[in-house]
XYZ file of C-alpha atoms in Angstrom:
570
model
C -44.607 -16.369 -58.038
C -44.948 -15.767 -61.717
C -41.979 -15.767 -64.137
C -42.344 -11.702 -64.360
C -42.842 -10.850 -61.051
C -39.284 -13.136 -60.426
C -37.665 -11.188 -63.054
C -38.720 -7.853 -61.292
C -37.153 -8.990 -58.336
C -33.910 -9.825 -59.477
C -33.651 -6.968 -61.643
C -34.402 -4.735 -58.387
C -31.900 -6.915 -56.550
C -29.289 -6.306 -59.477
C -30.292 -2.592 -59.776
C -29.802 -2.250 -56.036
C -26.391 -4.119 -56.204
C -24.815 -1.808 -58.796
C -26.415 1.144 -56.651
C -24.633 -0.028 -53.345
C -27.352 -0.139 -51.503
C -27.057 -3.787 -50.145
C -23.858 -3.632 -48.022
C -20.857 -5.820 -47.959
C -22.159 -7.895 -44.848
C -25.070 -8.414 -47.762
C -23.044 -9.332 -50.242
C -19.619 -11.201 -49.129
C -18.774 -13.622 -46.308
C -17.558 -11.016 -43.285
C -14.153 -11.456 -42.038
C -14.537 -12.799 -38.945
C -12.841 -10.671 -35.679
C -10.608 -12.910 -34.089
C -11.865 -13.328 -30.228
C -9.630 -12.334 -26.970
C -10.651 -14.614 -23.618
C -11.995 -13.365 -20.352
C -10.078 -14.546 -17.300
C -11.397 -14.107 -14.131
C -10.116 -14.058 -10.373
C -10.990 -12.898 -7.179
C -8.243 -10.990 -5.369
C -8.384 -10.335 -1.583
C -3.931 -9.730 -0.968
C -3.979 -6.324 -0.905
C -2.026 -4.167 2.234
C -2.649 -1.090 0.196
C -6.961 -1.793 1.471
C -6.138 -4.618 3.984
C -9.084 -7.166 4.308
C -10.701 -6.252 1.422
C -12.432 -8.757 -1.567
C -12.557 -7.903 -5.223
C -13.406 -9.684 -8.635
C -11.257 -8.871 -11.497
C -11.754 -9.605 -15.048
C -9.071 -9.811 -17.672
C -9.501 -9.169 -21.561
C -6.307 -10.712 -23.619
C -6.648 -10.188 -27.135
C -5.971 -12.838 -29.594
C -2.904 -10.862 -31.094
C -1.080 -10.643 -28.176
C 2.974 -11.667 -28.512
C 4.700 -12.728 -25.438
C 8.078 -11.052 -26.462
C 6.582 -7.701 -27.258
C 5.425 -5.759 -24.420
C 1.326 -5.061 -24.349
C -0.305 -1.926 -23.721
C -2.918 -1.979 -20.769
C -6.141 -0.473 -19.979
C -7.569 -0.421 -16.527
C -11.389 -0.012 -15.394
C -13.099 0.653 -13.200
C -16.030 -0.873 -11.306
C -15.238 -4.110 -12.649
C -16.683 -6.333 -15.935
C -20.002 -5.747 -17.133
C -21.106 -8.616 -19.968
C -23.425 -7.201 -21.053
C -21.762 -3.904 -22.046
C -19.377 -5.670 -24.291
C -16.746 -4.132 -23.902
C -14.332 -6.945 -24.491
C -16.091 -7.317 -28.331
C -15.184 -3.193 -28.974
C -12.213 -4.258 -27.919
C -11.808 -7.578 -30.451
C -13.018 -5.041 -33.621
C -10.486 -2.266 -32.360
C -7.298 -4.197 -32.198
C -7.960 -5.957 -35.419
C -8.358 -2.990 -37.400
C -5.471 -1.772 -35.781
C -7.256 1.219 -34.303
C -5.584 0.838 -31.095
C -2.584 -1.111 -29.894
C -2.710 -4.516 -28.983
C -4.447 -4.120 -25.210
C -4.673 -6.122 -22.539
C -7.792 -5.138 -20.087
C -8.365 -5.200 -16.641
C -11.409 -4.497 -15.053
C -11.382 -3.928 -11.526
C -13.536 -4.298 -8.896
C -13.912 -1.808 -6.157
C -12.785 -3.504 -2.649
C -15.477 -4.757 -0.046
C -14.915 -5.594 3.607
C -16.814 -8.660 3.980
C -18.911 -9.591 7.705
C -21.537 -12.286 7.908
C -22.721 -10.995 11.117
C -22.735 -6.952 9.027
C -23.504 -5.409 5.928
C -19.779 -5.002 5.799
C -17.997 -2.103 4.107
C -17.843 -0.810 0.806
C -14.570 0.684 0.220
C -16.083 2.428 -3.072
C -15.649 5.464 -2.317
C -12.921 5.617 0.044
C -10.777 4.489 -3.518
C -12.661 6.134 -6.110
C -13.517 9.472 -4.766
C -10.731 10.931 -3.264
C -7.459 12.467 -4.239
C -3.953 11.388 -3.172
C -1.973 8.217 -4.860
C -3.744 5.391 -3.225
C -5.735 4.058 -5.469
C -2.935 4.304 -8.023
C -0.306 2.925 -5.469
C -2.931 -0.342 -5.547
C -2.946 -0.595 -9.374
C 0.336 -0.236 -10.142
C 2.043 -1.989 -7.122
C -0.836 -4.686 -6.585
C -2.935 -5.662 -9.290
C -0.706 -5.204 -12.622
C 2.062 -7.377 -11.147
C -0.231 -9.741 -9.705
C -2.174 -9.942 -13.269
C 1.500 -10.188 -15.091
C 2.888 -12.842 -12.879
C -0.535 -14.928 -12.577
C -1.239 -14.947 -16.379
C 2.340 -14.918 -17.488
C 1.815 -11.609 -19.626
C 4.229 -9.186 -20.999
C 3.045 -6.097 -19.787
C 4.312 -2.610 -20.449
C 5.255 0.042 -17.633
C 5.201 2.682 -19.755
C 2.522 5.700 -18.806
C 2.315 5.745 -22.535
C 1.336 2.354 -22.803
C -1.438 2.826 -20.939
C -5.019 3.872 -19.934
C -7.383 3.766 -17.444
C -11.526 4.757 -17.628
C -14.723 4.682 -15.993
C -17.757 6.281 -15.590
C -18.998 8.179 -12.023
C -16.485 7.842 -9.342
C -14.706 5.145 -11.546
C -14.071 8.091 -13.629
C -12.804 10.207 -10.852
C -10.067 7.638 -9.784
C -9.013 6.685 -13.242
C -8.020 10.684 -13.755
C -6.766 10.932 -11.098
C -4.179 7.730 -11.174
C -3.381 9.316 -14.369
C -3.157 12.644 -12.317
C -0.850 11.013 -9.554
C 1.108 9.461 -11.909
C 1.225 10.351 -15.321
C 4.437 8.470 -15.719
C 2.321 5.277 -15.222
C -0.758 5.969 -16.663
C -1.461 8.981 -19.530
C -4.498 8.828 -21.327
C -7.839 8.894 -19.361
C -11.549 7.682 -20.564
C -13.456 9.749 -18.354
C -17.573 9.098 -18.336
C -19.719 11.699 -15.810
C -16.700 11.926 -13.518
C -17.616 12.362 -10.177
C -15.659 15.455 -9.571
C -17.471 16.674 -6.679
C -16.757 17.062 -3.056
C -17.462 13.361 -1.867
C -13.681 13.175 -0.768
C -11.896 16.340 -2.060
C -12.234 15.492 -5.856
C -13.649 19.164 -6.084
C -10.434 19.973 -5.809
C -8.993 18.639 -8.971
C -10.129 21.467 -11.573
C -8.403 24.341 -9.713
C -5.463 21.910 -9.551
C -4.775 21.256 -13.059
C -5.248 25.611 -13.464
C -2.413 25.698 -11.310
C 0.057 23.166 -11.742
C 2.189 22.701 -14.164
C 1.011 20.426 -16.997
C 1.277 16.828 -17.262
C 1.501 14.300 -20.277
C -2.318 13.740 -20.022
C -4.896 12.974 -22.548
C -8.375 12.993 -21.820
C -11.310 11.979 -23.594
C -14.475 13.119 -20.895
C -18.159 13.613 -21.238
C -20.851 14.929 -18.877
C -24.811 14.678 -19.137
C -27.356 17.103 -19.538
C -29.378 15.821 -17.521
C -26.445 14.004 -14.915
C -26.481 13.320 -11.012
C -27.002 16.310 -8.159
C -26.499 15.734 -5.100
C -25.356 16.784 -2.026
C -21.565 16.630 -3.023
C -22.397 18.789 -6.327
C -23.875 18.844 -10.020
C -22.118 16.319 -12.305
C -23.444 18.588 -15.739
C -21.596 21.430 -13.581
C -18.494 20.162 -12.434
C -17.593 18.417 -16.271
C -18.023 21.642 -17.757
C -15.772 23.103 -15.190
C -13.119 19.993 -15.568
C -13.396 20.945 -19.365
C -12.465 24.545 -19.388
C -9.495 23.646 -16.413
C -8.163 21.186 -19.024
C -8.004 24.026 -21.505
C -7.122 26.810 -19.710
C -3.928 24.767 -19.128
C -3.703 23.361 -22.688
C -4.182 19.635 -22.499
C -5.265 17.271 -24.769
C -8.509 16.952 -24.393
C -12.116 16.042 -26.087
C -15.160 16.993 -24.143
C -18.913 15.828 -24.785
C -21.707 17.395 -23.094
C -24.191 14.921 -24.319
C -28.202 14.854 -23.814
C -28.878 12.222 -21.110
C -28.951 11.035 -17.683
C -25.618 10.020 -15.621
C -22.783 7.795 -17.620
C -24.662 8.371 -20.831
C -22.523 7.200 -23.430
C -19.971 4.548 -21.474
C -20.714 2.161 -23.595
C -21.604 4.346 -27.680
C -18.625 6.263 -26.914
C -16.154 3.582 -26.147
C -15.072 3.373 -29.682
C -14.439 6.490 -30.132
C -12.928 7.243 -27.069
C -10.074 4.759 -27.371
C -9.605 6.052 -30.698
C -8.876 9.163 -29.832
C -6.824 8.364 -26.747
C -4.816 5.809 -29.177
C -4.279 8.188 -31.710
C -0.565 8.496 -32.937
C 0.805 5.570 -30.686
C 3.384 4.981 -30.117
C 4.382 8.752 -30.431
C 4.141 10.109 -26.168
C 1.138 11.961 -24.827
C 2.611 15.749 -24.753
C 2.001 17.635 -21.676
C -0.098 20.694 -21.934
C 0.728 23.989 -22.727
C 0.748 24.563 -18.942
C -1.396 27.954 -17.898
C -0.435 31.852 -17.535
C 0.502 32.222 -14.056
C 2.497 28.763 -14.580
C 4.240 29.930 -17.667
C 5.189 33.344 -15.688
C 7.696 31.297 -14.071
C 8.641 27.981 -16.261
C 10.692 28.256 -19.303
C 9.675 25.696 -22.286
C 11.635 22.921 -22.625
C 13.339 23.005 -19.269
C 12.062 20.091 -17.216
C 13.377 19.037 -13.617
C 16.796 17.930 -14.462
C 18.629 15.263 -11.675
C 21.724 17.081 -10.059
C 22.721 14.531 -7.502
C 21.534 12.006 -5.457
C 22.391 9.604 -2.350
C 21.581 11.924 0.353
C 20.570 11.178 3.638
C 18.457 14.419 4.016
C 19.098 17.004 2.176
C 17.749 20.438 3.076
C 18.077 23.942 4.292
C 20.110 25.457 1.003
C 21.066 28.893 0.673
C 22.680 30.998 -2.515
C 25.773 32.997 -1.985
C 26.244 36.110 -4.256
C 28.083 34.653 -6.847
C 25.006 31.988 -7.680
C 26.648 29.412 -5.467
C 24.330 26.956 -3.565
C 25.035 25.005 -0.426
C 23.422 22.821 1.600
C 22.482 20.925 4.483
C 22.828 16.645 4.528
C 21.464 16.625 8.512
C 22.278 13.010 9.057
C 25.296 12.833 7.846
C 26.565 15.859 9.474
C 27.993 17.838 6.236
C 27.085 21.030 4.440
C 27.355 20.446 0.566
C 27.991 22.870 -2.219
C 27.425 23.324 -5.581
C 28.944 25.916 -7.919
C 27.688 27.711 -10.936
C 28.660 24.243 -13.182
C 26.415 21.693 -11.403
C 29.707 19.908 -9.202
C 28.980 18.945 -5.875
C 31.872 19.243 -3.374
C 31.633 18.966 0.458
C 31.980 22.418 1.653
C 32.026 21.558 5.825
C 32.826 17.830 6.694
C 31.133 18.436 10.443
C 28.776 20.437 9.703
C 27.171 20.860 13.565
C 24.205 18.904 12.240
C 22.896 21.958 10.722
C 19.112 22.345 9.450
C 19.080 25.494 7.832
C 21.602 27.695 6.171
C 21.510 31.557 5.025
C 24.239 33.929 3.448
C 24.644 37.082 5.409
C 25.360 40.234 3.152
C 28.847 40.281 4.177
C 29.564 36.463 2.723
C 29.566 34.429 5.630
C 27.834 31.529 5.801
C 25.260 31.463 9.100
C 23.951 27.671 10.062
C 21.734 26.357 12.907
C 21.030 22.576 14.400
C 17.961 21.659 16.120
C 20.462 19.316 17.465
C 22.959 21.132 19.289
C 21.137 24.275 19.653
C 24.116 25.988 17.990
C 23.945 29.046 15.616
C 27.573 28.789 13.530
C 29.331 31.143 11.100
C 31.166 30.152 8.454
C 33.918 32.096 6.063
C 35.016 31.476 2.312
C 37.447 29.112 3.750
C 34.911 27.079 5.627
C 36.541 28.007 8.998
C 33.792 28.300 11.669
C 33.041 29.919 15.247
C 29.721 30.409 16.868
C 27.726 33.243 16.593
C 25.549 32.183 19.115
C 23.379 28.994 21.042
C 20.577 28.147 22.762
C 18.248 28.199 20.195
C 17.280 24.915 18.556
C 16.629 26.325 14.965
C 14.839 25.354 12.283
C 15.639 27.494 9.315
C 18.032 30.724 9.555
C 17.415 34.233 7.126
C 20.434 36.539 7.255
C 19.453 40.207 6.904
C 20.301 42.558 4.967
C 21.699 44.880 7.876
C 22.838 42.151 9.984
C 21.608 39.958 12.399
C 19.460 36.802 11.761
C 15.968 35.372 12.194
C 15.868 32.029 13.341
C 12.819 30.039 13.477
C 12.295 27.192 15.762
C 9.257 24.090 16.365
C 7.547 23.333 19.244
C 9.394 22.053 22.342
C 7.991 20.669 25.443
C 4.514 22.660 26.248
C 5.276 25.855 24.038
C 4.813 26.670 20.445
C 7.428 27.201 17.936
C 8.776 30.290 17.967
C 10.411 33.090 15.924
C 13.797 34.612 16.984
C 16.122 37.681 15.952
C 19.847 37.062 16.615
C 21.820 40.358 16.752
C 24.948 41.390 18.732
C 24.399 39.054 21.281
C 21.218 39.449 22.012
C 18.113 36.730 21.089
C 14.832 38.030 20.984
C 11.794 36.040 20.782
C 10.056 38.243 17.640
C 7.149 35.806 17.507
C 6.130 33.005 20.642
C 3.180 31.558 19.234
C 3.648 29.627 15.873
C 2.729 25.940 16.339
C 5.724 24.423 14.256
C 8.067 27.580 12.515
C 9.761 26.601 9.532
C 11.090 28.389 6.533
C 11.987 32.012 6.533
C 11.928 34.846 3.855
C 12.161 38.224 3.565
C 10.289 40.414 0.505
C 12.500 41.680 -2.422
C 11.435 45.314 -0.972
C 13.010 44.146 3.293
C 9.846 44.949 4.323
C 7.983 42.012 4.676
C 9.033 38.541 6.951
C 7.130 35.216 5.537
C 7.813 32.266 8.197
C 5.807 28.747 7.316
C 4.137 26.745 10.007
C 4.605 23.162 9.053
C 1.954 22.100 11.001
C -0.711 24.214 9.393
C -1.766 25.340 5.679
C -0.513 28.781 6.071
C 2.459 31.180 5.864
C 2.486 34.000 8.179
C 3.399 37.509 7.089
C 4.843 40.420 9.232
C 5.773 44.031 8.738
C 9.218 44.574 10.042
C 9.709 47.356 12.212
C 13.040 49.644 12.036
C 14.177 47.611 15.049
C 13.839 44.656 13.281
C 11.164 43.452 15.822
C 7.904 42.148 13.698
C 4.354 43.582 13.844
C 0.813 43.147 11.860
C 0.858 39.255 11.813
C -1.241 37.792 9.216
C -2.207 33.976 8.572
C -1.352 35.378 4.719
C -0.144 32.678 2.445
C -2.542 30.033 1.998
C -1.139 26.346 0.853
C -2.892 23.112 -0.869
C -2.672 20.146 1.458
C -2.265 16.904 0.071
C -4.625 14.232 0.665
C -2.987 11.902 2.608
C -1.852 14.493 5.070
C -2.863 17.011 7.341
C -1.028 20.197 6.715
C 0.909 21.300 3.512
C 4.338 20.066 5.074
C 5.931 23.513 4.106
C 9.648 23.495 5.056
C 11.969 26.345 3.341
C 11.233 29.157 1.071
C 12.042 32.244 -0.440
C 11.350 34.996 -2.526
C 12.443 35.681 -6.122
C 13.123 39.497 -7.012
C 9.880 39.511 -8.871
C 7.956 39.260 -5.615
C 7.142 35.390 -6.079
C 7.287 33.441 -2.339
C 8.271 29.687 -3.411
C 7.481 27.302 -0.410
C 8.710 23.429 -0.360
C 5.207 21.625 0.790
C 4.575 17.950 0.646
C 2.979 18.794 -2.828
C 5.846 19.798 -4.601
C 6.968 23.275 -5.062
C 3.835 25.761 -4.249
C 4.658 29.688 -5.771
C 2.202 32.228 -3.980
C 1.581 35.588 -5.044
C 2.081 38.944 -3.377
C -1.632 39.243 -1.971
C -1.364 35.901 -0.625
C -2.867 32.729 -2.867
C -0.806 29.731 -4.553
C -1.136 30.590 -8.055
C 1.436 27.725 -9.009
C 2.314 23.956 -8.031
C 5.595 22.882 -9.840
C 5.356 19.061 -9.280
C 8.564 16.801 -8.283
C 9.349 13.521 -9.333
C 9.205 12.251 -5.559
C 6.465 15.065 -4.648
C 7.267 15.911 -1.236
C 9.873 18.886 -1.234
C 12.152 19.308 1.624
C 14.321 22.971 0.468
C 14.001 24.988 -2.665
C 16.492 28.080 -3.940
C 17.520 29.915 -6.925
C 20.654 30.455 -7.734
C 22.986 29.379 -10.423
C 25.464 31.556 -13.031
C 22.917 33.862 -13.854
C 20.661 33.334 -10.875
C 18.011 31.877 -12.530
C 17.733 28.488 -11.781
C 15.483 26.594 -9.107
C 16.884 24.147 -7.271
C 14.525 21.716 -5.343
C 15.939 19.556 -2.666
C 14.064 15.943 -2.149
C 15.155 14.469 0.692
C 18.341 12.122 -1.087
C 17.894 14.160 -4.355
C 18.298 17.245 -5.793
C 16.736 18.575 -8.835
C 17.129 21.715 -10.873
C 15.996 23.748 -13.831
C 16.268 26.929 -15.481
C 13.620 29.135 -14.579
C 12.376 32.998 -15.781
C 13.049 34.719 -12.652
C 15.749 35.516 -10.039
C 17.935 35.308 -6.968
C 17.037 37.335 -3.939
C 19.147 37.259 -1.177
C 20.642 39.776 1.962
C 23.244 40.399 -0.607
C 20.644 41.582 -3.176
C 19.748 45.063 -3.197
C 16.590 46.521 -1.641
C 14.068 45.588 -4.742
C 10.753 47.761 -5.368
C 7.604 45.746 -5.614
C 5.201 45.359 -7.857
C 1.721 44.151 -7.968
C 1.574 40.859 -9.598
C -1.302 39.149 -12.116
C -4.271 37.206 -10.983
């Protein structure tokens, strides 16, 4: 090379320097990212999925302290290398991006047979809803991961996140769904939100419950899976307006590619914007209309009592009063307008369900001793009548009761009317009758079949006799089970029917469809009333708990006046 043509080169390469051009990997020694290790381990304890084989792979960063807690993030379908996932992972911690994370990427389970292709358990824990999959997480492999590697893990929802792609997508929002105090931001890849197992489901879900502390970062293709379960491109656009027709947190990417386009590119960024803020909590969503008709902000469940051995069956006296039923224990509770629980009846007959009748007396009945007992102010009883093993009681308004009852021997559960003596079988063919209420306007009966996903509604005659049934109300089910679980209900003077299902709280509207799931902290709900010093707070009984919170609407009760209806919102 000749002297000139050297000189033109370095003056380019100075040129070219003070331009920029040549970047600082060019130019200076990079920092180098300090490394996390890669554990592995093969776990094959679980009860959760008895018998079944996984692989696990573990991602602790360099940084992490043994005396400070570590955030977590969980995915699924286990540890690909060649992803590099663990290396995102190394750059995001050191530049502080995201919290210092430890990783755990889990297998899905496999029933292994030498003599069989075995089963793949898949998509019996990635595609359905219910808590199972969660359950295994939380209760399996993060304790067995904390105790094994001797890590400081946090059990903080907000110290946590769980992702995937496809079904592994699917059961990491819905852990977070099941349990957003365990698990609240989401890295959600092509979800398969399609009916494989139910997951279908989970869009018209988060319409109608109310929000949780959720943040979602989700993407779907342009060109994603079909199949005979649905259309991936479909069902993330739907998943994306559910989110924000509720008001979560979300960002949404319909990007231009095939299925999971973007797990990997998009990692980055999606931990970014799940991280964002730390620590400062994941806010729940704005919740959505028919939701907010009924919630007031800032007025979450609030714990009243606990150490019950089943509480249930509550009623609300006129002066906002509630009392209830602790079956086992054989005593009716109350609690007045200032949240203090006294026992009202020490033997309490072993009632199941309670109701006010207009006049103030308190009515009970006992599946146990078949007994039907009034009560006064005083808590001095006498029966008002037996023989009928009851379920749940409604006083009306111009005396007399309906009493409904489950199945016994060969027959169905039935529906009674108790009045001067005389018991009337009203309805003989409900398979398992449950809670009772009656329409602000005393028109309409509701009674709940347990055993099914429906309320029943009936015109009441003059005679109080019932006519024009109607399978009307219909209920979610939740996964695990096989009916919604309803138990008592009743109406608010707005014309809202509140039923306590397995799946929390479930508020149907006058022509018939849940429009609202208010979520307890145990789930399953076991009595609900309003009541309170201005009648306006819900009260949700949970077997040995009892929760409560101010709410926008109203008593109803036989003491209430006869209340015109109105058509409600869709």
């Amino acid at each position: 090379m000749t002297k000139s043509k050297l000189n033109s080169l370095l003056l380019s390469f100075y040129i070219a320097f003070l331009s920029g051009t040549i970047s600082n990997a060019q130019t200076h020694t990079a920092v180098a990212v300090p490394k996390g290790t890669i554990e592995n381990f093969e776990f094959k304890e679980s009860k959760i999925f008895p018998g079944t084989v996984r692989n696990v792979t573990i991602y602790i960063p360099s940084q992490i302290d043994p005396a400070i807690p570590a955030c977590v993030y969980v995915q699924q379908d286990g540890f690909n290398p060649d992803a590099q996932f663990n290396s995102i992972l190394d750059t995001l911690i050191h530049k502080k991006e995201i919290p210092v994370t430890v990783a755990i990427f889990v297998e899905p389970g496999f029933l292994p047979n030498e003599n069989s292709i075995g089963r793949p358990n898949r998509c019996l824990e990635y595609d359905g809803l219910g808590d199972t999959y969660a359950r295994f997480l939380l209760e399996e492999i993060l304790p067995y991961v904390a105790h094994t590697y001797k890590l400081n893990l946090s059990n903080k929802g907000n110290d946590r996140s769980i992702g995937g792609c496809s079904s592994g997508a699917i059961s990491a929002f819905n852990a977070a769904w099941e349990r957003p105090d365990s698990f609240s931001r989401v890295y959600c890849i092509s979800g398969s939100f399609v009916a494989f197992r139910g997951g279908h489901e989970l869009p018209t879900l988060i319409r109608k419950t109310e929000a949780k502390s959720i943040r979602t970062f989700l993407t779907a293709g342009t060109n994603d899976m079909e199949n005979c379960a649905g259309d991936w491109t479909l069902i993330g656009q739907e998943m994306e307006k559910s989110l924000k027709f509720s008001g979560y947190e979300y960002q949404f990417q319909l990007l231009n590619g095939d299925h999971c386009v973007g797990f990997k590119n998009l990692f980055a960024d999606g931990m970014r914007y799940l991280w964002k803020g730390w620590p400062e909590p994941v806010n729940a969503g704005t919740s959505a209309p028919r939701v907010n008709d009924i919630i007031l902000p800032n007025e979450p469940w609030q714990l009243v009592a606990e150490g019950f051995a089943a509480a249930r069956g509550p009623a609300c006296n006129a002066m906002g009063e509630i009392f209830f039923a602790d079956t086992p224990n054989n005593k009716i509770h109350k609690i007045d307008i200032k949240n203090h629980i006294t026992t009202f009846i020490k033997n309490g007959d072993h009632a199941n369900g309670l109701s006010f009748g207009a006049n103030g007396d308190l009515y009970s009945v006992s599946e146990t001793t078949g007994k039907i007992m009034r009560y006064d102010n005083a808590g001095k009883g006498t029966l008002y009548a037996d023989g009928i093993r009851g379920q749940y009681v409604l006083a009306k308004p111009d005396g007399g009761l309906y009493v409904s009852t489950g199945p016994a021997a060969s027959e169905n559960g039935k529906v009674w009317m108790v009045k001067n003596n005389n018991k009337i079988t009203v309805d003989p063919a409900i398979s398992f009758a449950t809670g009772i209420a009656m329409s602000p306007d005393q028109w309409l009966l509701a009674v709940a079949d347990k055993q099914s996903h429906w309320v029943y509604s009936y015109e009441i005659s003059p005679d109080g006799l019932l006519r024009n049934k109607e399978r009307f109300y219909w209920l979610h089910v939740p996964d695990a089970e096989h009916n919604s679980g309803a138990e008592s209900m009743c109406y608010d003077r707005e014309g809202h029917l509140y039923v306590a299902t397995g799946m929390g709280i479930q508020i149907c509207a006058w022509d018939g469809p849940t429009q609202v799931i208010l979520p307890l902290p145990q789930g399953k709900v076991t009595g609900i009333c309003i009541g309170g010093a201005d009648f306006d707070t819900l009260f949700a009984f949970c077997q040995d708990k009892v929760y409560s919170r101010k709410i926008k609407n109203h008593t109803l009760g036989a003491f209430t006046p006869w209340t015109k209806m109105t058509r409600g919102k869709l």
